[in-house]
Short mmCIF file of N, CA and C and ligand atoms in Angstrom, two decimals:
data_model
loop_
_atom_site.label_atom_id
_atom_site.label_comp_id
_atom_site.label_asym_id
_atom_site.label_seq_id
_atom_site.Cartn_x
_atom_site.Cartn_y
_atom_site.Cartn_z
N MET A 1 76.99 -143.78 56.21
CA MET A 1 77.95 -144.28 55.26
C MET A 1 77.61 -143.86 53.90
N LYS A 2 78.64 -143.64 53.30
CA LYS A 2 78.56 -143.29 51.65
C LYS A 2 77.96 -144.31 50.77
N THR A 3 77.42 -144.18 49.79
CA THR A 3 76.63 -145.15 48.98
C THR A 3 77.69 -145.69 48.07
N LEU A 4 77.38 -147.07 47.77
CA LEU A 4 78.27 -147.69 46.92
C LEU A 4 77.88 -147.52 45.55
N ASP A 5 78.86 -147.38 44.63
CA ASP A 5 78.70 -147.32 43.14
C ASP A 5 78.65 -148.71 42.66
N ARG A 6 77.42 -149.31 42.62
CA ARG A 6 77.29 -150.79 42.42
C ARG A 6 77.75 -151.24 40.91
N GLU A 7 77.48 -150.35 40.04
CA GLU A 7 78.01 -150.66 38.64
C GLU A 7 79.62 -150.77 38.54
N GLN A 8 80.21 -149.87 39.15
CA GLN A 8 81.64 -149.79 39.17
C GLN A 8 82.36 -151.07 40.23
N VAL A 9 81.68 -151.25 41.07
CA VAL A 9 82.21 -152.31 41.84
C VAL A 9 81.89 -153.56 41.25
N VAL A 10 80.67 -153.85 40.64
CA VAL A 10 80.60 -155.11 39.94
C VAL A 10 81.61 -155.08 38.55
N ALA A 11 81.89 -154.05 37.96
CA ALA A 11 82.94 -154.08 36.94
C ALA A 11 84.19 -154.56 37.45
N VAL A 12 84.67 -154.15 38.57
CA VAL A 12 85.93 -154.46 39.32
C VAL A 12 85.95 -155.86 39.63
N LEU A 13 84.87 -156.32 40.16
CA LEU A 13 84.70 -157.67 40.68
C LEU A 13 84.67 -158.79 39.62
N ASN A 14 84.02 -158.35 38.39
CA ASN A 14 84.32 -158.99 37.16
C ASN A 14 85.63 -159.33 36.67
N ARG A 15 86.33 -158.13 36.84
CA ARG A 15 87.95 -158.34 36.43
C ARG A 15 88.58 -159.08 37.23
N LEU A 16 88.17 -159.02 38.63
CA LEU A 16 88.86 -159.98 39.52
C LEU A 16 88.41 -161.42 39.24
N LEU A 17 87.16 -161.56 39.06
CA LEU A 17 86.76 -163.12 38.73
C LEU A 17 87.49 -163.68 37.53
N GLU A 18 87.58 -162.84 36.45
CA GLU A 18 88.32 -163.17 35.24
C GLU A 18 89.89 -163.48 35.59
N SER A 19 90.49 -162.52 36.55
CA SER A 19 91.91 -162.84 36.60
C SER A 19 92.23 -164.14 37.53
N GLU A 20 91.27 -164.34 38.49
CA GLU A 20 91.43 -165.66 39.48
C GLU A 20 91.05 -166.70 38.52
N LEU A 21 90.15 -166.69 37.58
CA LEU A 21 90.07 -167.96 36.76
C LEU A 21 91.07 -168.11 35.74
N ALA A 22 91.81 -167.03 35.40
CA ALA A 22 93.00 -167.31 34.58
C ALA A 22 94.05 -167.83 35.41
N GLY A 23 93.99 -167.57 36.95
CA GLY A 23 95.25 -168.01 37.64
C GLY A 23 95.12 -169.58 37.74
N VAL A 24 93.68 -169.98 37.85
CA VAL A 24 93.31 -171.49 37.77
C VAL A 24 93.94 -172.20 36.82
N VAL A 25 93.81 -171.56 35.62
CA VAL A 25 94.19 -172.38 34.32
C VAL A 25 95.84 -172.28 34.21
N ARG A 26 96.30 -170.87 34.76
CA ARG A 26 97.81 -170.84 34.41
C ARG A 26 98.54 -171.70 35.47
N TYR A 27 98.02 -171.76 36.66
CA TYR A 27 99.01 -172.77 37.68
C TYR A 27 98.63 -174.10 37.12
N THR A 28 97.32 -174.61 36.67
CA THR A 28 97.34 -175.79 36.37
C THR A 28 98.31 -176.20 35.15
N HIS A 29 98.14 -175.26 34.25
CA HIS A 29 99.26 -175.54 33.11
C HIS A 29 100.62 -175.43 33.55
N TYR A 30 101.14 -174.56 34.33
CA TYR A 30 102.51 -174.53 34.70
C TYR A 30 102.89 -175.96 35.49
N SER A 31 101.94 -176.50 36.27
CA SER A 31 102.13 -177.67 36.93
C SER A 31 102.55 -178.89 36.06
N PHE A 32 102.00 -178.81 34.90
CA PHE A 32 102.45 -180.00 34.02
C PHE A 32 103.92 -179.83 33.45
N LEU A 33 104.39 -178.73 33.66
CA LEU A 33 105.84 -178.35 32.97
C LEU A 33 106.89 -178.58 33.80
N VAL A 34 106.79 -178.99 34.95
CA VAL A 34 107.91 -179.09 36.03
C VAL A 34 108.73 -180.30 35.98
N PHE A 35 109.86 -180.27 35.62
CA PHE A 35 110.62 -181.62 35.55
C PHE A 35 111.84 -181.39 36.38
N GLY A 36 112.48 -182.35 36.79
CA GLY A 36 113.71 -182.36 37.50
C GLY A 36 113.48 -182.79 39.11
N TYR A 37 114.66 -182.65 39.87
CA TYR A 37 114.53 -183.38 41.20
C TYR A 37 113.44 -182.57 42.05
N GLY A 38 113.22 -181.21 41.78
CA GLY A 38 112.22 -180.59 42.67
C GLY A 38 110.74 -180.71 42.31
N ARG A 39 110.56 -181.52 41.31
CA ARG A 39 109.17 -181.64 40.66
C ARG A 39 108.23 -181.81 41.70
N ILE A 40 108.19 -182.92 42.58
CA ILE A 40 107.02 -183.15 43.43
C ILE A 40 106.55 -181.95 44.48
N PRO A 41 107.47 -181.29 45.08
CA PRO A 41 106.88 -180.18 45.87
C PRO A 41 106.55 -179.06 45.12
N ILE A 42 107.17 -178.86 43.97
CA ILE A 42 106.76 -177.62 43.11
C ILE A 42 105.41 -177.88 42.41
N VAL A 43 105.22 -179.14 41.73
CA VAL A 43 104.03 -179.59 41.56
C VAL A 43 102.71 -179.26 42.42
N SER A 44 103.03 -179.80 43.44
CA SER A 44 101.96 -179.78 44.61
C SER A 44 101.68 -178.27 45.14
N TRP A 45 102.84 -177.50 45.12
CA TRP A 45 102.67 -176.08 45.33
C TRP A 45 101.89 -175.32 44.13
N LEU A 46 102.12 -175.61 43.01
CA LEU A 46 101.43 -175.10 42.04
C LEU A 46 99.85 -175.30 41.96
N ARG A 47 99.67 -176.66 42.29
CA ARG A 47 98.37 -176.96 42.24
C ARG A 47 97.52 -176.38 43.38
N GLN A 48 98.38 -176.25 44.53
CA GLN A 48 97.58 -175.38 45.67
C GLN A 48 97.15 -174.17 45.41
N GLN A 49 98.22 -173.48 44.47
CA GLN A 49 97.99 -172.08 43.93
C GLN A 49 96.56 -171.94 43.16
N ALA A 50 96.43 -173.12 42.21
CA ALA A 50 95.35 -173.33 41.36
C ALA A 50 94.09 -173.57 42.17
N ASP A 51 94.13 -174.25 43.24
CA ASP A 51 93.02 -174.33 44.24
C ASP A 51 92.68 -173.02 44.82
N GLU A 52 93.63 -172.11 45.18
CA GLU A 52 93.38 -170.88 46.08
C GLU A 52 92.73 -169.81 45.03
N SER A 53 93.44 -169.78 43.80
CA SER A 53 92.89 -169.01 42.77
C SER A 53 91.15 -169.39 42.44
N LEU A 54 90.99 -170.79 42.64
CA LEU A 54 89.54 -170.97 42.30
C LEU A 54 88.82 -170.54 43.59
N ALA A 55 89.20 -170.86 44.66
CA ALA A 55 88.49 -170.39 45.98
C ALA A 55 88.27 -168.89 46.00
N HIS A 56 89.40 -168.21 45.52
CA HIS A 56 89.21 -166.69 45.47
C HIS A 56 87.98 -166.40 44.33
N ALA A 57 88.16 -167.09 43.17
CA ALA A 57 87.08 -166.80 42.32
C ALA A 57 85.78 -167.07 42.55
N GLN A 58 85.60 -167.98 43.41
CA GLN A 58 84.24 -168.46 43.82
C GLN A 58 83.85 -167.42 44.80
N GLN A 59 84.58 -166.96 45.88
CA GLN A 59 84.07 -165.72 46.60
C GLN A 59 83.76 -164.52 45.76
N VAL A 60 84.67 -164.19 44.76
CA VAL A 60 84.25 -162.93 43.97
C VAL A 60 82.98 -163.16 43.41
N GLY A 61 82.80 -164.39 42.72
CA GLY A 61 81.62 -164.49 42.00
C GLY A 61 80.58 -164.47 42.74
N GLU A 62 80.44 -164.95 44.24
CA GLU A 62 79.41 -164.94 45.05
C GLU A 62 79.23 -163.43 45.38
N TRP A 63 80.08 -162.54 45.38
CA TRP A 63 79.94 -161.32 45.82
C TRP A 63 79.04 -160.56 44.51
N ILE A 64 79.46 -161.07 43.33
CA ILE A 64 78.77 -160.35 42.20
C ILE A 64 77.37 -160.83 42.17
N THR A 65 76.96 -162.07 42.56
CA THR A 65 75.47 -162.23 42.46
C THR A 65 74.67 -161.69 43.77
N THR A 66 75.48 -161.53 44.99
CA THR A 66 75.21 -160.90 45.98
C THR A 66 74.71 -159.38 45.83
N LEU A 67 75.46 -158.80 44.79
CA LEU A 67 75.14 -157.46 44.27
C LEU A 67 74.13 -157.42 43.30
N GLY A 68 73.48 -158.57 43.02
CA GLY A 68 72.20 -158.69 42.05
C GLY A 68 72.71 -158.52 40.49
N ALA A 69 74.25 -159.01 40.22
CA ALA A 69 74.82 -158.76 38.91
C ALA A 69 75.01 -160.09 38.35
N TYR A 70 75.40 -160.18 37.04
CA TYR A 70 75.90 -161.48 36.34
C TYR A 70 77.18 -161.62 36.36
N PRO A 71 77.49 -162.63 36.78
CA PRO A 71 79.15 -162.79 36.76
C PRO A 71 79.67 -163.28 35.31
N SER A 72 80.70 -162.60 35.09
CA SER A 72 81.42 -162.86 33.62
C SER A 72 81.98 -164.27 33.38
N LEU A 73 81.60 -164.73 32.27
CA LEU A 73 82.26 -166.02 31.92
C LEU A 73 83.34 -165.89 31.10
N GLU A 74 84.02 -164.75 31.00
CA GLU A 74 85.45 -164.57 30.41
C GLU A 74 86.38 -165.00 31.25
N ILE A 75 87.77 -165.07 30.72
CA ILE A 75 88.69 -165.43 31.45
C ILE A 75 89.86 -164.45 31.05
N GLY A 76 90.56 -164.19 32.18
CA GLY A 76 91.56 -162.97 31.90
C GLY A 76 92.71 -163.41 31.09
N PRO A 77 93.57 -162.50 30.72
CA PRO A 77 94.62 -162.90 29.72
C PRO A 77 95.56 -163.79 30.03
N LEU A 78 95.85 -164.83 29.08
CA LEU A 78 96.79 -165.95 29.41
C LEU A 78 97.77 -165.89 28.54
N LEU A 79 99.02 -165.81 28.83
CA LEU A 79 100.01 -165.66 27.71
C LEU A 79 100.95 -167.14 27.94
N ASP A 80 101.07 -167.64 26.99
CA ASP A 80 101.87 -168.84 26.81
C ASP A 80 103.12 -168.51 26.26
N SER A 81 104.24 -168.23 27.32
CA SER A 81 105.48 -168.11 26.83
C SER A 81 106.48 -169.25 26.67
N HIS A 82 105.66 -170.35 26.82
CA HIS A 82 106.36 -171.73 26.58
C HIS A 82 107.68 -171.72 27.63
N GLN A 83 107.27 -171.39 28.74
CA GLN A 83 108.60 -171.32 29.80
C GLN A 83 108.43 -172.87 30.46
N ASN A 84 109.39 -173.32 30.67
CA ASN A 84 109.49 -174.53 31.62
C ASN A 84 110.49 -174.25 32.57
N ASP A 85 111.29 -173.24 32.49
CA ASP A 85 111.99 -172.97 33.80
C ASP A 85 111.53 -172.63 34.85
N ILE A 86 111.69 -173.21 36.06
CA ILE A 86 110.77 -172.81 37.15
C ILE A 86 111.01 -171.32 37.65
N GLY A 87 112.26 -170.69 37.46
CA GLY A 87 112.38 -169.24 37.72
C GLY A 87 111.47 -168.22 36.87
N ALA A 88 111.19 -168.73 35.49
CA ALA A 88 110.70 -168.14 34.45
C ALA A 88 109.09 -168.20 34.80
N ILE A 89 108.81 -169.32 35.37
CA ILE A 89 107.32 -169.60 35.68
C ILE A 89 106.98 -168.92 36.87
N LEU A 90 107.95 -168.76 37.85
CA LEU A 90 107.77 -167.99 39.06
C LEU A 90 107.61 -166.35 38.83
N ARG A 91 108.55 -166.03 38.04
CA ARG A 91 108.40 -164.59 37.71
C ARG A 91 107.18 -164.22 37.11
N GLU A 92 106.92 -165.07 35.94
CA GLU A 92 105.47 -164.67 35.26
C GLU A 92 104.18 -164.75 36.18
N SER A 93 104.31 -165.62 37.08
CA SER A 93 103.20 -165.79 37.96
C SER A 93 103.08 -164.59 39.08
N LEU A 94 104.50 -164.13 39.47
CA LEU A 94 104.43 -163.13 40.24
C LEU A 94 103.86 -161.75 39.73
N GLU A 95 104.22 -161.68 38.28
CA GLU A 95 103.89 -160.59 37.43
C GLU A 95 102.41 -160.52 37.53
N SER A 96 101.73 -161.72 37.20
CA SER A 96 100.12 -161.63 37.09
C SER A 96 99.60 -161.38 38.46
N GLU A 97 100.16 -162.06 39.53
CA GLU A 97 99.59 -161.76 40.72
C GLU A 97 99.78 -160.27 41.32
N GLN A 98 100.59 -159.52 40.72
CA GLN A 98 100.83 -158.05 41.00
C GLN A 98 99.83 -157.32 40.33
N LYS A 99 99.35 -157.87 39.17
CA LYS A 99 98.40 -157.17 38.38
C LYS A 99 96.93 -157.26 39.18
N THR A 100 96.70 -158.67 39.60
CA THR A 100 95.55 -158.97 40.43
C THR A 100 95.42 -158.23 41.66
N LEU A 101 96.51 -157.97 42.48
CA LEU A 101 96.66 -157.30 43.56
C LEU A 101 96.29 -155.76 43.51
N ALA A 102 96.90 -155.19 42.35
CA ALA A 102 96.31 -153.94 42.15
C ALA A 102 94.85 -153.66 41.77
N VAL A 103 94.19 -154.76 41.25
CA VAL A 103 92.79 -154.63 41.08
C VAL A 103 92.10 -154.77 42.42
N TYR A 104 92.65 -155.63 43.34
CA TYR A 104 92.08 -155.80 44.63
C TYR A 104 92.10 -154.30 45.33
N ARG A 105 93.27 -153.62 45.09
CA ARG A 105 93.30 -152.29 45.81
C ARG A 105 92.34 -151.30 45.32
N GLN A 106 92.13 -151.44 43.93
CA GLN A 106 91.14 -150.65 43.33
C GLN A 106 89.76 -150.86 43.73
N LEU A 107 89.53 -152.20 44.12
CA LEU A 107 88.11 -152.65 44.83
C LEU A 107 88.10 -151.91 46.15
N LEU A 108 89.24 -152.20 46.92
CA LEU A 108 89.15 -151.52 48.32
C LEU A 108 88.81 -150.02 48.08
N GLY A 109 89.72 -149.23 47.21
CA GLY A 109 89.19 -147.82 47.01
C GLY A 109 87.80 -147.43 46.86
N LEU A 110 87.27 -148.28 46.08
CA LEU A 110 85.73 -148.12 45.65
C LEU A 110 84.68 -148.57 47.14
N VAL A 111 85.19 -149.44 47.87
CA VAL A 111 84.22 -149.97 48.69
C VAL A 111 84.48 -149.28 50.29
N GLU A 112 85.68 -148.75 50.29
CA GLU A 112 86.21 -148.19 51.71
C GLU A 112 85.20 -147.12 52.17
N GLY A 113 84.75 -147.27 53.58
CA GLY A 113 83.62 -146.53 53.97
C GLY A 113 82.24 -146.53 53.40
N ARG A 114 82.10 -147.53 52.51
CA ARG A 114 80.86 -147.60 51.96
C ARG A 114 80.07 -148.81 52.23
N SER A 115 80.85 -150.08 52.49
CA SER A 115 80.36 -151.18 52.75
C SER A 115 81.48 -152.03 53.62
N VAL A 116 80.94 -152.27 55.03
CA VAL A 116 81.99 -152.82 55.89
C VAL A 116 82.18 -154.34 55.34
N ALA A 117 81.37 -154.90 54.77
CA ALA A 117 81.62 -156.36 54.64
C ALA A 117 82.58 -156.39 53.15
N LEU A 118 82.27 -155.56 52.15
CA LEU A 118 83.05 -155.78 51.18
C LEU A 118 84.58 -155.12 51.41
N GLU A 119 84.50 -154.12 52.18
CA GLU A 119 85.80 -153.61 52.63
C GLU A 119 86.70 -154.68 53.29
N GLU A 120 85.95 -155.35 54.13
CA GLU A 120 86.65 -156.57 54.91
C GLU A 120 87.24 -157.59 54.05
N PHE A 121 86.31 -157.93 52.96
CA PHE A 121 86.67 -159.00 51.99
C PHE A 121 87.98 -158.42 50.95
N ALA A 122 87.87 -156.99 50.58
CA ALA A 122 89.00 -156.56 49.90
C ALA A 122 90.35 -156.61 50.56
N ARG A 123 90.20 -156.21 52.11
CA ARG A 123 91.38 -156.33 52.74
C ARG A 123 91.90 -157.55 53.07
N GLN A 124 91.13 -158.65 53.25
CA GLN A 124 91.39 -160.10 53.25
C GLN A 124 92.16 -160.57 52.05
N MET A 125 91.64 -160.17 50.89
CA MET A 125 92.20 -160.60 49.61
C MET A 125 93.49 -159.93 49.27
N ILE A 126 93.76 -158.68 49.68
CA ILE A 126 94.99 -158.01 49.64
C ILE A 126 95.98 -158.67 50.40
N TYR A 127 95.48 -158.92 51.85
CA TYR A 127 96.65 -159.68 52.60
C TYR A 127 96.96 -161.08 52.19
N ALA A 128 96.01 -161.77 51.76
CA ALA A 128 96.20 -163.15 51.04
C ALA A 128 97.37 -163.10 49.82
N GLU A 129 96.83 -162.06 49.13
CA GLU A 129 97.77 -161.93 47.69
C GLU A 129 99.27 -161.36 47.94
N GLU A 130 99.29 -160.49 49.22
CA GLU A 130 100.66 -160.04 49.42
C GLU A 130 101.42 -161.07 50.06
N LEU A 131 101.00 -161.94 50.91
CA LEU A 131 101.59 -163.09 51.55
C LEU A 131 101.90 -163.91 50.37
N HIS A 132 101.16 -164.24 49.52
CA HIS A 132 101.51 -165.09 48.26
C HIS A 132 102.65 -164.44 47.45
N ALA A 133 102.56 -163.26 47.40
CA ALA A 133 103.51 -162.45 46.42
C ALA A 133 104.92 -162.66 47.26
N ALA A 134 104.94 -162.41 48.63
CA ALA A 134 106.07 -162.34 49.24
C ALA A 134 106.92 -163.92 49.51
N GLU A 135 105.97 -164.93 49.28
CA GLU A 135 106.38 -166.12 49.12
C GLU A 135 107.14 -166.49 47.97
N VAL A 136 106.49 -166.15 46.96
CA VAL A 136 107.06 -166.33 45.50
C VAL A 136 108.40 -165.51 45.47
N ASP A 137 108.48 -164.29 46.11
CA ASP A 137 109.80 -163.56 45.86
C ASP A 137 110.85 -164.25 46.74
N LYS A 138 110.50 -164.86 47.88
CA LYS A 138 111.58 -165.63 48.47
C LYS A 138 112.01 -166.77 47.77
N MET A 139 111.05 -167.38 46.96
CA MET A 139 111.34 -168.52 46.14
C MET A 139 112.27 -168.11 44.78
N LEU A 140 112.25 -167.00 44.55
CA LEU A 140 113.03 -166.39 43.50
C LEU A 140 114.53 -166.03 43.99
N ARG A 141 114.51 -165.90 45.24
CA ARG A 141 116.00 -165.56 45.76
C ARG A 141 116.89 -166.74 45.78
N LYS A 142 118.07 -166.47 45.44
CA LYS A 142 119.18 -167.41 45.74
C LYS A 142 119.34 -167.85 47.04
N PRO A 143 119.62 -169.14 47.42
CA PRO A 143 120.05 -169.29 48.85
C PRO A 143 120.92 -168.50 49.30
N GLY A 144 120.61 -168.00 50.53
CA GLY A 144 121.65 -166.84 51.13
C GLY A 144 121.62 -165.50 50.89
N GLU A 145 120.71 -165.38 49.94
CA GLU A 145 120.50 -163.96 49.36
C GLU A 145 119.26 -163.34 50.36
N ILE A 146 119.36 -162.21 50.91
CA ILE A 146 118.44 -161.76 51.74
C ILE A 146 117.57 -160.80 50.99
N GLY A 147 117.91 -159.96 50.07
CA GLY A 147 117.37 -158.84 49.61
C GLY A 147 116.18 -159.28 48.67
N ALA A 148 114.84 -158.55 48.72
CA ALA A 148 113.74 -159.04 48.01
C ALA A 148 114.07 -158.73 46.55
N VAL A 149 113.50 -159.42 45.63
CA VAL A 149 113.58 -159.44 44.13
C VAL A 149 112.88 -158.21 43.73
N ARG A 150 111.66 -158.19 44.21
CA ARG A 150 110.71 -157.09 43.69
C ARG A 150 110.76 -155.75 44.78
N GLY A 151 111.57 -155.65 45.63
CA GLY A 151 111.69 -154.55 46.60
C GLY A 151 110.39 -154.78 47.72
N ALA A 152 110.31 -153.72 48.17
CA ALA A 152 109.19 -153.81 49.40
C ALA A 152 107.88 -153.85 48.93
N THR A 153 106.91 -154.51 49.69
CA THR A 153 105.45 -154.50 49.39
C THR A 153 104.97 -153.10 49.16
N GLY A 154 104.17 -152.97 48.24
CA GLY A 154 103.63 -151.53 47.91
C GLY A 154 102.32 -151.45 48.76
FE1 LIG B 1 93.81 -164.68 44.29
#
């Protein structure tokens, strides 16, 4: 098995940790801004996403210390566009999820064939993030519309 570039892997893991933590803050913030008839299920869905981001952040952080490195205490970019329309919230979250997914793909590229466990982890996260993006895409479609909003998964 080829050797792992620990420094590069840790740098990518730290970016993932930061963006998952940003997800915790983002989803929690959005969950305060849902009004109207759909409030109850949408608030609980957003809080579930916040919990899932936290679980992902914790797994990523554990990998960083497993590799003997120090986990970042920074948080990824958060933009407050003052959106409280559900469609805008979902589009904004889909966009951030796509960015995180791209970083998980980068992680996979770095660990593929170099660490079975990290490769497995990267694939699991890509799988989870893709399912999540597909779900949000479906939420963004109008009832009766079958075409994907953002096209096929990459
Ligand atoms: Fe995640």
